[in-house]
Short mmCIF file of C-alpha atoms and ligand atoms in Angstrom, two decimals:
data_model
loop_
_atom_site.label_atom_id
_atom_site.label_comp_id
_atom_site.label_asym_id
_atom_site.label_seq_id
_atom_site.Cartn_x
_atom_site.Cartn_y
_atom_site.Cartn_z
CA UNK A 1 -87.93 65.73 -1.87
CA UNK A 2 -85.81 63.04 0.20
CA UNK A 3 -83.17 61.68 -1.29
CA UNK A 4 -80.85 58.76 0.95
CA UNK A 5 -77.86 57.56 -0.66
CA UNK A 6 -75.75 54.55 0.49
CA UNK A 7 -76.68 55.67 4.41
CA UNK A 8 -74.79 53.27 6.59
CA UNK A 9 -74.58 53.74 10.15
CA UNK A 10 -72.49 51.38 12.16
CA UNK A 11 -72.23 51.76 16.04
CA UNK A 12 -68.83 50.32 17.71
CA UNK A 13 -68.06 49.20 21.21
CA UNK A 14 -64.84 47.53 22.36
CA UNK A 15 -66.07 43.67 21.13
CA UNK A 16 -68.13 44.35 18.06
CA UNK A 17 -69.95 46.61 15.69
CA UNK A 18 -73.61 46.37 14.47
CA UNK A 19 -74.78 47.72 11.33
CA UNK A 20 -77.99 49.12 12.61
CA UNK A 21 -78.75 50.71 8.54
CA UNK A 22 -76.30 49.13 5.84
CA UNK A 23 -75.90 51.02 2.35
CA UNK A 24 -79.61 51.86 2.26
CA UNK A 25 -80.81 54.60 -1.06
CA UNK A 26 -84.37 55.60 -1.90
CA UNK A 27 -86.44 58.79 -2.51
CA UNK A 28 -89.39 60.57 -1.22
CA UNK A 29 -91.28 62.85 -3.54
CA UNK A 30 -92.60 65.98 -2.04
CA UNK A 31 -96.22 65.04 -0.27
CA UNK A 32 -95.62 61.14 -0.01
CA UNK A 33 -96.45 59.82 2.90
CA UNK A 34 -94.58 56.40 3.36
CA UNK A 35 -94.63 53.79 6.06
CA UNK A 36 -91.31 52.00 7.36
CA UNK A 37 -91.64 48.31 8.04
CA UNK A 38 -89.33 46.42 10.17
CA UNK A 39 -89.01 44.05 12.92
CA UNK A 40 -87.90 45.47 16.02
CA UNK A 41 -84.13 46.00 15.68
CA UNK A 42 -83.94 46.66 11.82
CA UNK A 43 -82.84 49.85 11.61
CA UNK A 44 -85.85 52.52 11.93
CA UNK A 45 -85.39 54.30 14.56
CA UNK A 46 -81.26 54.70 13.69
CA UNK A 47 -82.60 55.57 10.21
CA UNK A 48 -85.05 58.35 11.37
CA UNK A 49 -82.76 59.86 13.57
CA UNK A 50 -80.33 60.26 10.92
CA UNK A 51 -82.90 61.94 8.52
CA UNK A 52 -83.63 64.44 11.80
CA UNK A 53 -79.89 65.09 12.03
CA UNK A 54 -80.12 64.09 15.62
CA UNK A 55 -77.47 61.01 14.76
CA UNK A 56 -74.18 61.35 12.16
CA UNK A 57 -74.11 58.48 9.45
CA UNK A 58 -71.30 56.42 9.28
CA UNK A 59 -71.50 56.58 5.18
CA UNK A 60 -73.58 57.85 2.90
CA UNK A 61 -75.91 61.02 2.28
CA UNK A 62 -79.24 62.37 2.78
CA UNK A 63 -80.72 65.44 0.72
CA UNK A 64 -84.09 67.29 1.86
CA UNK A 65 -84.80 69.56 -1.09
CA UNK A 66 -81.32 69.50 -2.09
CA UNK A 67 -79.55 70.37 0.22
CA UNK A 68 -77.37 68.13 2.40
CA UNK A 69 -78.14 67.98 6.02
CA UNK A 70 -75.00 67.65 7.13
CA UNK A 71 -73.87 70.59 5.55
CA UNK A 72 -76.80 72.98 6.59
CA UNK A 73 -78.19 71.20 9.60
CA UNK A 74 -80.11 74.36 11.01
CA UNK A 75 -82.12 74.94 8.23
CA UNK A 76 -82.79 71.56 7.52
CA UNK A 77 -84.12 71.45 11.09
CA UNK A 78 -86.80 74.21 10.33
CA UNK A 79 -88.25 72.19 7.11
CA UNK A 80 -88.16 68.98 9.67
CA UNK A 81 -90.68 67.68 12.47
CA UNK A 82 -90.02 64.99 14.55
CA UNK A 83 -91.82 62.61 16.91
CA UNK A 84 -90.24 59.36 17.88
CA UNK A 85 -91.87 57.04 20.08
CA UNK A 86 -92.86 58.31 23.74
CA UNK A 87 -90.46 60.43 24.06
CA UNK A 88 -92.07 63.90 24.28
CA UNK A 89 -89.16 65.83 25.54
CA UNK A 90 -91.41 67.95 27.14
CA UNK A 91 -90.52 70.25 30.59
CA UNK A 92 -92.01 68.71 33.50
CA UNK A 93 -91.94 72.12 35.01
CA UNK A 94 -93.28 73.96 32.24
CA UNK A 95 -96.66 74.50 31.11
CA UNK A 96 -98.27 73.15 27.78
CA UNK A 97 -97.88 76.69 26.75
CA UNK A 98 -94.65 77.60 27.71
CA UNK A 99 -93.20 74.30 26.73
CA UNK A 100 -94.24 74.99 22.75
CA UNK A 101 -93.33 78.90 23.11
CA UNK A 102 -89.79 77.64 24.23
CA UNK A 103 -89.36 75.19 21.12
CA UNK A 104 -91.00 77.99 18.53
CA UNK A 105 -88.46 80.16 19.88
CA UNK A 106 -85.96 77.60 19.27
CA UNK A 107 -87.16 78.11 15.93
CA UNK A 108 -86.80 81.30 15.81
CA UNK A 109 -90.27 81.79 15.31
CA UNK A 110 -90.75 85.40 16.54
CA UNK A 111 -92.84 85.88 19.68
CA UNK A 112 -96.56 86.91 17.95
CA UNK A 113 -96.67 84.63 15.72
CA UNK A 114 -95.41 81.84 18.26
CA UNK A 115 -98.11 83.08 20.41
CA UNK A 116 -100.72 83.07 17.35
CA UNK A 117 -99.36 79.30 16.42
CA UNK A 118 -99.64 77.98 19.85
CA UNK A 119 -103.09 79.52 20.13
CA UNK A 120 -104.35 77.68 16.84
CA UNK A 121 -102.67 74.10 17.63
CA UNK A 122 -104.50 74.16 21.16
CA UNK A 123 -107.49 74.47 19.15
CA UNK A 124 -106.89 71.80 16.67
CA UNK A 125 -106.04 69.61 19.85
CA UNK A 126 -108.15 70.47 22.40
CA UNK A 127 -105.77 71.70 24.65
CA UNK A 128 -107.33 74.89 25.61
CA UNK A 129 -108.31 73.77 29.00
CA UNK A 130 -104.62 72.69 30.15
CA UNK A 131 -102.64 74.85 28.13
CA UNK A 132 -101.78 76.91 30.73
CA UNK A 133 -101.24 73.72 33.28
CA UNK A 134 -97.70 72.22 34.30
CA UNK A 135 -96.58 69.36 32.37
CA UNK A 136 -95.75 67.50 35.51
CA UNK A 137 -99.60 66.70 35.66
CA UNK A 138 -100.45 65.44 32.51
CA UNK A 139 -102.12 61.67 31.40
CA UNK A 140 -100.39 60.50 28.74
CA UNK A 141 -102.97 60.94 26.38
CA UNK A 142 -102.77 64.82 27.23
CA UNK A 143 -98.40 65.08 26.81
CA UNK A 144 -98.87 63.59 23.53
CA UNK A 145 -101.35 65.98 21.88
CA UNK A 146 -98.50 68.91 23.46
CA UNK A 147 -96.02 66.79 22.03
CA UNK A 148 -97.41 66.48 18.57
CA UNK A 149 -98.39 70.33 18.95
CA UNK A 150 -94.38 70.42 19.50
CA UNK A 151 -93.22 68.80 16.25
CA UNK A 152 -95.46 70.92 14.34
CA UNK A 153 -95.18 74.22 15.71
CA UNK A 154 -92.66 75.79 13.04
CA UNK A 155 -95.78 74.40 10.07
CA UNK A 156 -92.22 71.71 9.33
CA UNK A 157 -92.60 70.47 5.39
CA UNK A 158 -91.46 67.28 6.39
CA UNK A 159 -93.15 64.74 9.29
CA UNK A 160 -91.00 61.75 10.86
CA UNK A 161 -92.86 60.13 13.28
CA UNK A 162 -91.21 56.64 15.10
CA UNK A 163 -93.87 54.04 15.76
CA UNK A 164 -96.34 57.03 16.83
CA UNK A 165 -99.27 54.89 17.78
CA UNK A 166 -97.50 52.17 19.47
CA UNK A 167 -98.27 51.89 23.31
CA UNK A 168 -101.30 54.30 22.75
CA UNK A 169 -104.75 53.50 23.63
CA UNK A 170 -107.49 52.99 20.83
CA UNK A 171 -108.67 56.55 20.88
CA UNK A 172 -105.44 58.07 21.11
CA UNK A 173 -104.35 56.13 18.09
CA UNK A 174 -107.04 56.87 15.94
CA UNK A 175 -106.72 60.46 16.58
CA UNK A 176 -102.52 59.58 15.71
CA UNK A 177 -104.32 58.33 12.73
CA UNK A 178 -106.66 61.05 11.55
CA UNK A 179 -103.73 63.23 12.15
CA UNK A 180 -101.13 61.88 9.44
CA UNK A 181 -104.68 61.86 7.22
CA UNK A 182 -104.93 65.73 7.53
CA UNK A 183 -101.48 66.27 7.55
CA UNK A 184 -101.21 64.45 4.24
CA UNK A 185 -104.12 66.78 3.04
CA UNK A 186 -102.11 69.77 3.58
CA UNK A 187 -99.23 67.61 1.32
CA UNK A 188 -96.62 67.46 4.09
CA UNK A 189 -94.27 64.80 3.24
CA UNK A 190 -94.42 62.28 5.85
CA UNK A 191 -92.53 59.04 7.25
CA UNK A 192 -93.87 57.15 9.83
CA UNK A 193 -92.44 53.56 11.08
CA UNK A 194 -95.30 51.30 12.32
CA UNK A 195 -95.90 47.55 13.09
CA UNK A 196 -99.47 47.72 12.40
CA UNK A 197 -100.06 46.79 8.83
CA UNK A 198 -103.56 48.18 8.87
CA UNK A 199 -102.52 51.18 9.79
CA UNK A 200 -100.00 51.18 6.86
CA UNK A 201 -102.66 50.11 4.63
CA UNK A 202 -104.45 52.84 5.28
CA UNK A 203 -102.36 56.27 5.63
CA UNK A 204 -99.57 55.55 3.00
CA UNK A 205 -98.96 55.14 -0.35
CA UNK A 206 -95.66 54.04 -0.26
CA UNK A 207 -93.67 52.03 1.93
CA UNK A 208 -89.93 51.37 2.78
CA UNK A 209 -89.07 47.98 4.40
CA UNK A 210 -85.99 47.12 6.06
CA UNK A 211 -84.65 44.30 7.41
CA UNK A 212 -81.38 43.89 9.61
CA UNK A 213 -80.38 47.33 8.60
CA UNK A 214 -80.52 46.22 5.06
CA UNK A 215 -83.38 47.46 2.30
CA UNK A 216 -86.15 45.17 1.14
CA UNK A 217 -88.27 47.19 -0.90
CA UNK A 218 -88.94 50.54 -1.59
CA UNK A 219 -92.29 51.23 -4.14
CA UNK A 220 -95.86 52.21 -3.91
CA UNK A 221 -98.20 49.65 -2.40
CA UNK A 222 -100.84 49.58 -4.99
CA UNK A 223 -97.46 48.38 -7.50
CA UNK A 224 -96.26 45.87 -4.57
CA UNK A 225 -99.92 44.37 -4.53
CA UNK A 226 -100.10 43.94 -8.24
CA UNK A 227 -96.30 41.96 -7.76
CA UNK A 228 -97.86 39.88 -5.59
CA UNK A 229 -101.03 39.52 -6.75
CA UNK A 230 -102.89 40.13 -3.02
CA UNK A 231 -103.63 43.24 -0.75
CA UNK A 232 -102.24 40.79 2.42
CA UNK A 233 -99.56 43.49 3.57
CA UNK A 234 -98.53 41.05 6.68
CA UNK A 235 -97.97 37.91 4.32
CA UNK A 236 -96.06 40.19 1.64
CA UNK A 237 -94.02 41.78 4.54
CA UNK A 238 -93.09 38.55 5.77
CA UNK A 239 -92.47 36.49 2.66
CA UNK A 240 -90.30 40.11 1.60
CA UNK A 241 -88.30 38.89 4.85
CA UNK A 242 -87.48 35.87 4.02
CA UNK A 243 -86.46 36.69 0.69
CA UNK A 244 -84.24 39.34 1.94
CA UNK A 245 -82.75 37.38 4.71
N1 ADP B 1 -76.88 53.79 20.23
C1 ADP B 1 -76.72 52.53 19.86
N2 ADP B 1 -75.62 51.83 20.17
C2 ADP B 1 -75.45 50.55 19.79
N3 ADP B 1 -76.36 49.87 19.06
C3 ADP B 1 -77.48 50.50 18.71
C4 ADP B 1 -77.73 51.85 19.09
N4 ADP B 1 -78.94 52.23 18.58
C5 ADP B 1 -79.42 51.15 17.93
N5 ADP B 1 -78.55 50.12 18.00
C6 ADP B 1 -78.73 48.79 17.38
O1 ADP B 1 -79.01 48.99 16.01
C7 ADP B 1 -79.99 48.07 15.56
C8 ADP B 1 -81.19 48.81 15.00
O2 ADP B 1 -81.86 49.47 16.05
P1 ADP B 1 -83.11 50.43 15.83
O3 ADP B 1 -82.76 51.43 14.77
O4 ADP B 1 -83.51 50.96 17.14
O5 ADP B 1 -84.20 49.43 15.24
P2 ADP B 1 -85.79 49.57 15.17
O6 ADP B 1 -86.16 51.00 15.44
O7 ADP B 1 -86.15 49.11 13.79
O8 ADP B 1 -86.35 48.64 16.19
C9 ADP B 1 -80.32 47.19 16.76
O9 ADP B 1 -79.52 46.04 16.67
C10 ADP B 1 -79.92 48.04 17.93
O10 ADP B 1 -79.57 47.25 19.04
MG1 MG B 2 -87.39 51.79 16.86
#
């Protein structure tokens, strides 16, 4: 389970400071999988990296099964995957294979089962022919199966993914797409952000939207339909807007 409380994350420079995430609370049950709506610029990406520990709050707290990430940030790492965006943070130098034995070891997954890990994602990707390739190479298409093989090489309990099909092409995205399906299956708990409604529509049962760092609604979306009495997820996210602006 998830649990945000009053997370607030202000960032400063010498003229002003933006609330990027202002006093935001919810919770995430164990094998949710939720979609985060938001223009670009309300707060997704700031709040995603907070819930990876990659960025310190301002205010506020976040609990993954309890226990406070900022207080046990390692082992909150190991329950934790994370993709955001394009950013694959893959070695250039390094091959598929050596790229995901370097981040199991970081891990500290111990070398055979690494090994048998790596060998069972490259399956379940397709990757067998490059795995032993250098990055450097790669089509996109190809880095992002090694970097989703990345994020889930320690089997994490918990998925974040920032706007993971955005900037893909239509195959690549439907595969994005099939994945959170499985991965829900196996009852990982997942967040994704996403501007495609559809795509909400059909992965999540929840969603979280934000809007200028502030929260707009937090429920499940067959309870947000029967609010508004329609299934029209881009005319309920907007009117939502409005009404929270
Ligand atoms: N490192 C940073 N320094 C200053 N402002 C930032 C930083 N990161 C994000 N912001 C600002 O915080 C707000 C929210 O950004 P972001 O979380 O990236 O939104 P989203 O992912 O929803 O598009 C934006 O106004 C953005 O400019
Ligand atoms: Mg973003």
């Amino acid at each position: 389970m998830i649990e945000v409380e009053h997370l607030t994350k202000a960032f400063k420079d010498k003229k002003k400071t933006i609330t990027a995430v202002n006093d935001v609370s919810f919770s995430i049950q164990k094998g949710e999988v939720v979609g985060l709506l938001g223009e670009n610029g309300a707060g997704k990406t700031t709040m995603l990296r907070m819930i990876a520990t990659v960025l310190h709050p301002s205010c506020g707290s976040i609990l993954i099964d309890g226990i406070d990430i900022l207080k046990d940030p390692m082992k909150i790492k190991r329950k934790i995957g994370v993709l955001f965006g394009s950013e694959t943070g893959l070695y250039e130098r390094l091959t598929a294979r050596e790229n995901l034995l370097y981040f199991a070891k970081l891990y500290g997954i111990n070398n055979h089962e690494a090994k048998g890990k790596v060998e069972q994602l490259s399956v379940r990707f397709g990757m067998k022919e490059y795995l032993d390739r250098r990055v450097a190479g790669f089509s996109k298409g190809m880095r992002q199966k090694v970097a989703i093989a990345r994020t889930l090489i320690h089997d994490p309990e918990v998925i974040l993914f920032d706007e993971p099909t955005t900037g893909l092409d239509i195959t690549s995205a439907n595969m994005f797409r099939q994945l959170i399906h499985e991965l829900r299956t196996e009852g990982k708990t997942i967040i994704f952000s996403s501007h495609i409604m559809e795509e909400v529509k059909l992965l999540c049962e929840s969603v979280i939207m934000i809007h200028k760092g502030e929260l707009v609604y937090h429920g499940k979306l067959r309870d947000l339909y029967a609010e508004e009495k329609s299934e029209d997820l881009n005319d309920i996210f907007m009117s939502r807007l409005v009404e929270g602006a």
